Short mmCIF file of C-alpha atoms in Angstrom, two decimals:
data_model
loop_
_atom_site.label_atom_id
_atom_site.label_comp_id
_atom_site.label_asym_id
_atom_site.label_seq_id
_atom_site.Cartn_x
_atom_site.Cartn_y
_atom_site.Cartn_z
CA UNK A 27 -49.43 -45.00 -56.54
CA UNK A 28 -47.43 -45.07 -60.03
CA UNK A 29 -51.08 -45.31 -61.64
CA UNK A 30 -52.47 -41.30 -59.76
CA UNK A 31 -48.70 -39.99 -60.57
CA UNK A 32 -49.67 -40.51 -64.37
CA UNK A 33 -53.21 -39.54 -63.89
CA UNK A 34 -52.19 -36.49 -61.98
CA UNK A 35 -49.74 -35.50 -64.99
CA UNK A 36 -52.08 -36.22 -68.17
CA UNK A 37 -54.47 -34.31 -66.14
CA UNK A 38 -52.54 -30.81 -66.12
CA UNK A 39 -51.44 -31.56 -69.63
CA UNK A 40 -55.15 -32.11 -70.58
CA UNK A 41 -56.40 -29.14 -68.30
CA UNK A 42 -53.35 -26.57 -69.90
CA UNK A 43 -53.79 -27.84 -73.27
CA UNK A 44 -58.04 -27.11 -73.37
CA UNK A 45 -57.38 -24.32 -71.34
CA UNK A 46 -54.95 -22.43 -73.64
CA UNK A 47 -56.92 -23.42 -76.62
CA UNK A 48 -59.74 -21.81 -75.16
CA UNK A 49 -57.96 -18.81 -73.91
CA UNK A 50 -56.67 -18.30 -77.23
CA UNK A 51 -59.78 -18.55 -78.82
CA UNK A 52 -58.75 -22.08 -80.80
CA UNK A 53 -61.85 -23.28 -79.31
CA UNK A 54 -64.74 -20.50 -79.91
CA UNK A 55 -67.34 -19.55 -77.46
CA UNK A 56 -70.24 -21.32 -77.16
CA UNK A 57 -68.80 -24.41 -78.84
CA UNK A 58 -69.74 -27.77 -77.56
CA UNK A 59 -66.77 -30.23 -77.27
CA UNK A 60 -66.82 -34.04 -76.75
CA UNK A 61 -64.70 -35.62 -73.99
CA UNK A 62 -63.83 -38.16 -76.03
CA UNK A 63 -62.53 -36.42 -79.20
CA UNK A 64 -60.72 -34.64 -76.80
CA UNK A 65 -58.57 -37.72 -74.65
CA UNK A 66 -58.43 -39.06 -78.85
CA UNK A 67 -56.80 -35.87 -79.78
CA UNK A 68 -54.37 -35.75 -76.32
CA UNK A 69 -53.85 -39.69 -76.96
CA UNK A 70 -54.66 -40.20 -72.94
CA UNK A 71 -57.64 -41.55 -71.63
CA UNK A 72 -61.11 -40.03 -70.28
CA UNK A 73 -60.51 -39.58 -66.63
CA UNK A 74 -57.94 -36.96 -66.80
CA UNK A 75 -59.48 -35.19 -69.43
CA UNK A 76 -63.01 -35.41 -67.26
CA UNK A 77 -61.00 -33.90 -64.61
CA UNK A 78 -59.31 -31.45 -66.82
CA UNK A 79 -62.57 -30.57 -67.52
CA UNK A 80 -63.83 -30.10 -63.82
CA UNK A 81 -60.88 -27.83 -63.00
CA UNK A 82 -62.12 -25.82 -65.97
CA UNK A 83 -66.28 -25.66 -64.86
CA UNK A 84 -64.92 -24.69 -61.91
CA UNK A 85 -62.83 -22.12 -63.00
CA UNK A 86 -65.59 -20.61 -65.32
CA UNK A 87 -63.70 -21.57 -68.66
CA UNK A 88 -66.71 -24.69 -69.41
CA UNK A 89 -69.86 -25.47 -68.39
CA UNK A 90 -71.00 -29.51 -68.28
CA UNK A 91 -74.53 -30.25 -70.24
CA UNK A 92 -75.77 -33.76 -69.33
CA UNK A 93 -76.38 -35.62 -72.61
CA UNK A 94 -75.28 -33.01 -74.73
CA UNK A 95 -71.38 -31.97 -74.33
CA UNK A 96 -69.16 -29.56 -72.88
CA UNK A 97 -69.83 -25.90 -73.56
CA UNK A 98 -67.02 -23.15 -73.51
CA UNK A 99 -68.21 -20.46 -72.08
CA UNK A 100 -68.64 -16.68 -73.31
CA UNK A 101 -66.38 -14.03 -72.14
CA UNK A 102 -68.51 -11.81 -70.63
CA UNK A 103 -67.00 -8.43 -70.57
CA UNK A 104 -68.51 -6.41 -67.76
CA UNK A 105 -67.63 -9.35 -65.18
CA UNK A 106 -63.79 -8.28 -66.37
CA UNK A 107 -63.94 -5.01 -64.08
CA UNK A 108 -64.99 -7.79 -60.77
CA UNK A 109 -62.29 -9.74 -61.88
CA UNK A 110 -59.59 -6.86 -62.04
CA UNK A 111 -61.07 -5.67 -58.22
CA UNK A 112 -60.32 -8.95 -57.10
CA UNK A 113 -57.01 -8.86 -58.41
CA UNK A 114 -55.83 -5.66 -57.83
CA UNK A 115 -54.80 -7.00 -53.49
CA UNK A 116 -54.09 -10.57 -54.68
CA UNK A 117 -51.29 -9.42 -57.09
CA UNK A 118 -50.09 -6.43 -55.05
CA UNK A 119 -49.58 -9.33 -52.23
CA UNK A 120 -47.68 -11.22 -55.32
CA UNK A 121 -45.64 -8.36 -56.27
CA UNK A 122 -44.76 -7.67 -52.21
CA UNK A 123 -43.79 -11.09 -51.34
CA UNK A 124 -41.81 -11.41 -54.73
CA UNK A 125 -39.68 -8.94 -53.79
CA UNK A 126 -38.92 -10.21 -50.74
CA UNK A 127 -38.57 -14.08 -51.11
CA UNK A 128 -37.41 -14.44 -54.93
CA UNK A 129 -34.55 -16.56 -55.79
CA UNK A 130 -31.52 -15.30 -57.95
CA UNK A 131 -32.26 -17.43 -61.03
CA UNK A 132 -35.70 -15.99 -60.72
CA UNK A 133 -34.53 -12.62 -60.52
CA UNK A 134 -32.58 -13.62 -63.54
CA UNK A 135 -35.55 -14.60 -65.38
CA UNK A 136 -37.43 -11.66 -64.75
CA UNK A 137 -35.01 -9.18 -65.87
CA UNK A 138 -34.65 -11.66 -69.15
CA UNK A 139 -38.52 -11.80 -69.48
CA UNK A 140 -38.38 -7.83 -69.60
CA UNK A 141 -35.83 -7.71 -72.15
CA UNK A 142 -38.06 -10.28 -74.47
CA UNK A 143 -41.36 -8.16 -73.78
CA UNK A 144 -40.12 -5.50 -74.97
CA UNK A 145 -38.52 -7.32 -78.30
CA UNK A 146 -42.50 -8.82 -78.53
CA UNK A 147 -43.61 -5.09 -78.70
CA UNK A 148 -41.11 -3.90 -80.74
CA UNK A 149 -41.99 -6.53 -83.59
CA UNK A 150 -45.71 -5.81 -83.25
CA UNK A 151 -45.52 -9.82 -82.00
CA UNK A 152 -48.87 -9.85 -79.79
CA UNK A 153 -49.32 -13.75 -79.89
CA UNK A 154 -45.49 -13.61 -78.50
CA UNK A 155 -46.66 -10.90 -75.55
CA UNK A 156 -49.46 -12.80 -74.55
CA UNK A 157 -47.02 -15.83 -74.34
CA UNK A 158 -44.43 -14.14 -72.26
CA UNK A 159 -47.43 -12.17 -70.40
CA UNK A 160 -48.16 -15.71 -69.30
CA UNK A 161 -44.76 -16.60 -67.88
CA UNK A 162 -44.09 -13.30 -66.18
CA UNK A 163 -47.51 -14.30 -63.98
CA UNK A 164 -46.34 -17.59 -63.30
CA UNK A 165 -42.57 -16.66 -62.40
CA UNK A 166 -44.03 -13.62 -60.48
CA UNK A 167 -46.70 -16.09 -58.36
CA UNK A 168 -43.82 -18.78 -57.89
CA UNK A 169 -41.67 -16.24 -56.58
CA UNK A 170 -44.05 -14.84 -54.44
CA UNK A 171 -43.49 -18.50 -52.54
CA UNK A 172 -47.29 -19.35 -51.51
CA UNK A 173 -48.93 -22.04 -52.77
CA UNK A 174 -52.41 -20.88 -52.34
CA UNK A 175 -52.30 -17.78 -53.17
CA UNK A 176 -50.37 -18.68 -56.26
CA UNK A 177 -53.52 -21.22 -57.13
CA UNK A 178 -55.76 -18.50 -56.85
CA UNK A 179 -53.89 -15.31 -58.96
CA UNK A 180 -52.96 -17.92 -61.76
CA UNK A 181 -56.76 -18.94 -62.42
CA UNK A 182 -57.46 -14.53 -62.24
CA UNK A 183 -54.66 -14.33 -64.68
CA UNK A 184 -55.83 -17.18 -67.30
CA UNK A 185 -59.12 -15.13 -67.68
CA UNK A 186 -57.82 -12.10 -68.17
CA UNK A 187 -55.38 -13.06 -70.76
CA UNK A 188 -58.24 -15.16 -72.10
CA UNK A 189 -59.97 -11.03 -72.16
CA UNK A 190 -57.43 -10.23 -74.37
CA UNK A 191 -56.98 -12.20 -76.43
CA UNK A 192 -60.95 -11.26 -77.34
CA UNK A 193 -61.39 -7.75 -77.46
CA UNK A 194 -58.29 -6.15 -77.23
CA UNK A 195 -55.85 -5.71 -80.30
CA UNK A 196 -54.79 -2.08 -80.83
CA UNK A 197 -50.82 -2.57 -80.45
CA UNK A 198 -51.08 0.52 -78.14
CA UNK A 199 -52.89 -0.52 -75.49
CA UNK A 200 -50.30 -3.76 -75.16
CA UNK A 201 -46.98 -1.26 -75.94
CA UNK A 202 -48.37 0.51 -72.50
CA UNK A 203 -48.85 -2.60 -70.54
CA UNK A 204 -45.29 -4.08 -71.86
CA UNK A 205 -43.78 -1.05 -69.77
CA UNK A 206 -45.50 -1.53 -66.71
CA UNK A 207 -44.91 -5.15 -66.83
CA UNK A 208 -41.16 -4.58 -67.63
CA UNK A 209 -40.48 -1.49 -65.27
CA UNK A 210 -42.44 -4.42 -62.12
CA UNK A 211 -40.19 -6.80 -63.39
CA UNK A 212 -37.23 -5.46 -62.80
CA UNK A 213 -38.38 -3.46 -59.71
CA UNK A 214 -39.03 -7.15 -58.39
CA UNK A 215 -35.84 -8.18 -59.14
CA UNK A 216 -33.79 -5.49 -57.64
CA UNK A 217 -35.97 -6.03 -54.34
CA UNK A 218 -37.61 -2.78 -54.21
CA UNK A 219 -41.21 -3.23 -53.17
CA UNK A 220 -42.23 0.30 -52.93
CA UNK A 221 -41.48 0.55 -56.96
CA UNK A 222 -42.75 -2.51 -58.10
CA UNK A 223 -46.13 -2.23 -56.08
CA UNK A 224 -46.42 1.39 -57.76
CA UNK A 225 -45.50 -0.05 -61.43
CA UNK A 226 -48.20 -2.89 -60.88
CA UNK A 227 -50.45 -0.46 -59.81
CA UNK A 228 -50.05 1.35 -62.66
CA UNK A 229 -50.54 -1.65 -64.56
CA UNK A 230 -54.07 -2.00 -63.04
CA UNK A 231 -55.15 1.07 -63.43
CA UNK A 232 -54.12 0.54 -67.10
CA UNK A 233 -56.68 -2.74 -67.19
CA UNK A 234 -58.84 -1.10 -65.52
CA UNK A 235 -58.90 1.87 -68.31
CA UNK A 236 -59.10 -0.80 -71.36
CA UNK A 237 -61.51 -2.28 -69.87
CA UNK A 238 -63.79 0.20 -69.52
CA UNK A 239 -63.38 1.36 -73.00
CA UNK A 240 -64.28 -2.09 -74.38
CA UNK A 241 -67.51 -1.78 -72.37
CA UNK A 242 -68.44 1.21 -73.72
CA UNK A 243 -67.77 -0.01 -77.51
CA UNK A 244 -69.82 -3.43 -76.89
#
């Protein structure tokens, strides 16, 4: 029992630490990485990184090559406007149930989260927006208080952010986002649904709009 408690932990430490590495573009597309390297570079063994590395096929982050290695994948850019339709419900379900089932300290958080994203845009900080970007959709799916649907928006979320960090780096485009994020933040946290589902709308339709632009440029 002990033995799948550790496995189950070096696992999501494996799984976080390929996964943000790929996200951020530490590991490029189309480069082929060795499970081994990688459980000598973590200091853990091959089994959770093999199953780090299954949660990440799955999620469309790797792809497995018999004999030859693990491949990270390309971002491909028009598949960005299926993702956003499929997230558009999922997080307006996130930002509903939020306001209705969030704890104090989490309301806390979120109104301290807005205060930092805006500092992050002020300094022109983006590797320190994407990072806070990051625990806004966490707190935001923890609050919302359902497991699965929290599984499901946090894998939507990890490839967008891993979007981007790839195409997108005017420091207007993330000023914008920074207020709809902050102004569904603290709409969350006061309890007002009606706002924050509008805010978060607004947020999408913001995606949505950068999106399409970076298509256009390819």
């Amino acid at each position: 029992m002990e033995k799948t408690s550790i496995n189950g932990s070096m696992t999501d430490v494996a799984y976080d630490t390929i996964q943000n590495q790929i996200v951020t573009g530490a590991l490029k597309s189309h480069e082929l990485l060795s499970e081994s390297e990688i459980a000598r570079e973590l200091n853990c063994g091959r089994t959770p990184v093999r199953e780090a590395l299954q949660r990440l096929k799955f999620e469309g982050f790797v792809e497995i090559l018999p004999r030859r290695g693990i491949l990270v994948t390309a971002v491909d850019v028009s598949k960005q406007l299926e993702l956003l339709e499929t997230r558009r419900p999922l997080e307006n379900l996130v930002v509903t149930l939020a306001c209705k089932r969030a704890s104090d300290s989490q309301r806390e958080e979120m109104r301290s989260l807005a205060d930092r994203l805006e500092s992050a845009i002020a300094e022109a900080d983006r590797s320190r927006y994407l990072a806070i970007n990051k625990a806004i959709h966490l707190l935001e799916a923890e609050a919302a208080n359902n497991r699965f649907l929290q599984s499901q928006i946090n894998v939507i979320h990890n490839l967008s952010r891993r979007f981007w960090f790839s195409f997108i780096s005017d420091t207007h485009s993330f000023s914008k986002a920074a207020v709809c994020h902050a102004d569904t933040l603290r709409a969350i946290a006061d309890g007002d649904q009606e706002m924050a589902a509008r805010h978060n709308s607004d947020l999408l339709d913001l995606l949505e709009a950068v999106t399409r632009q970076a298509i256009d440029q390819r």
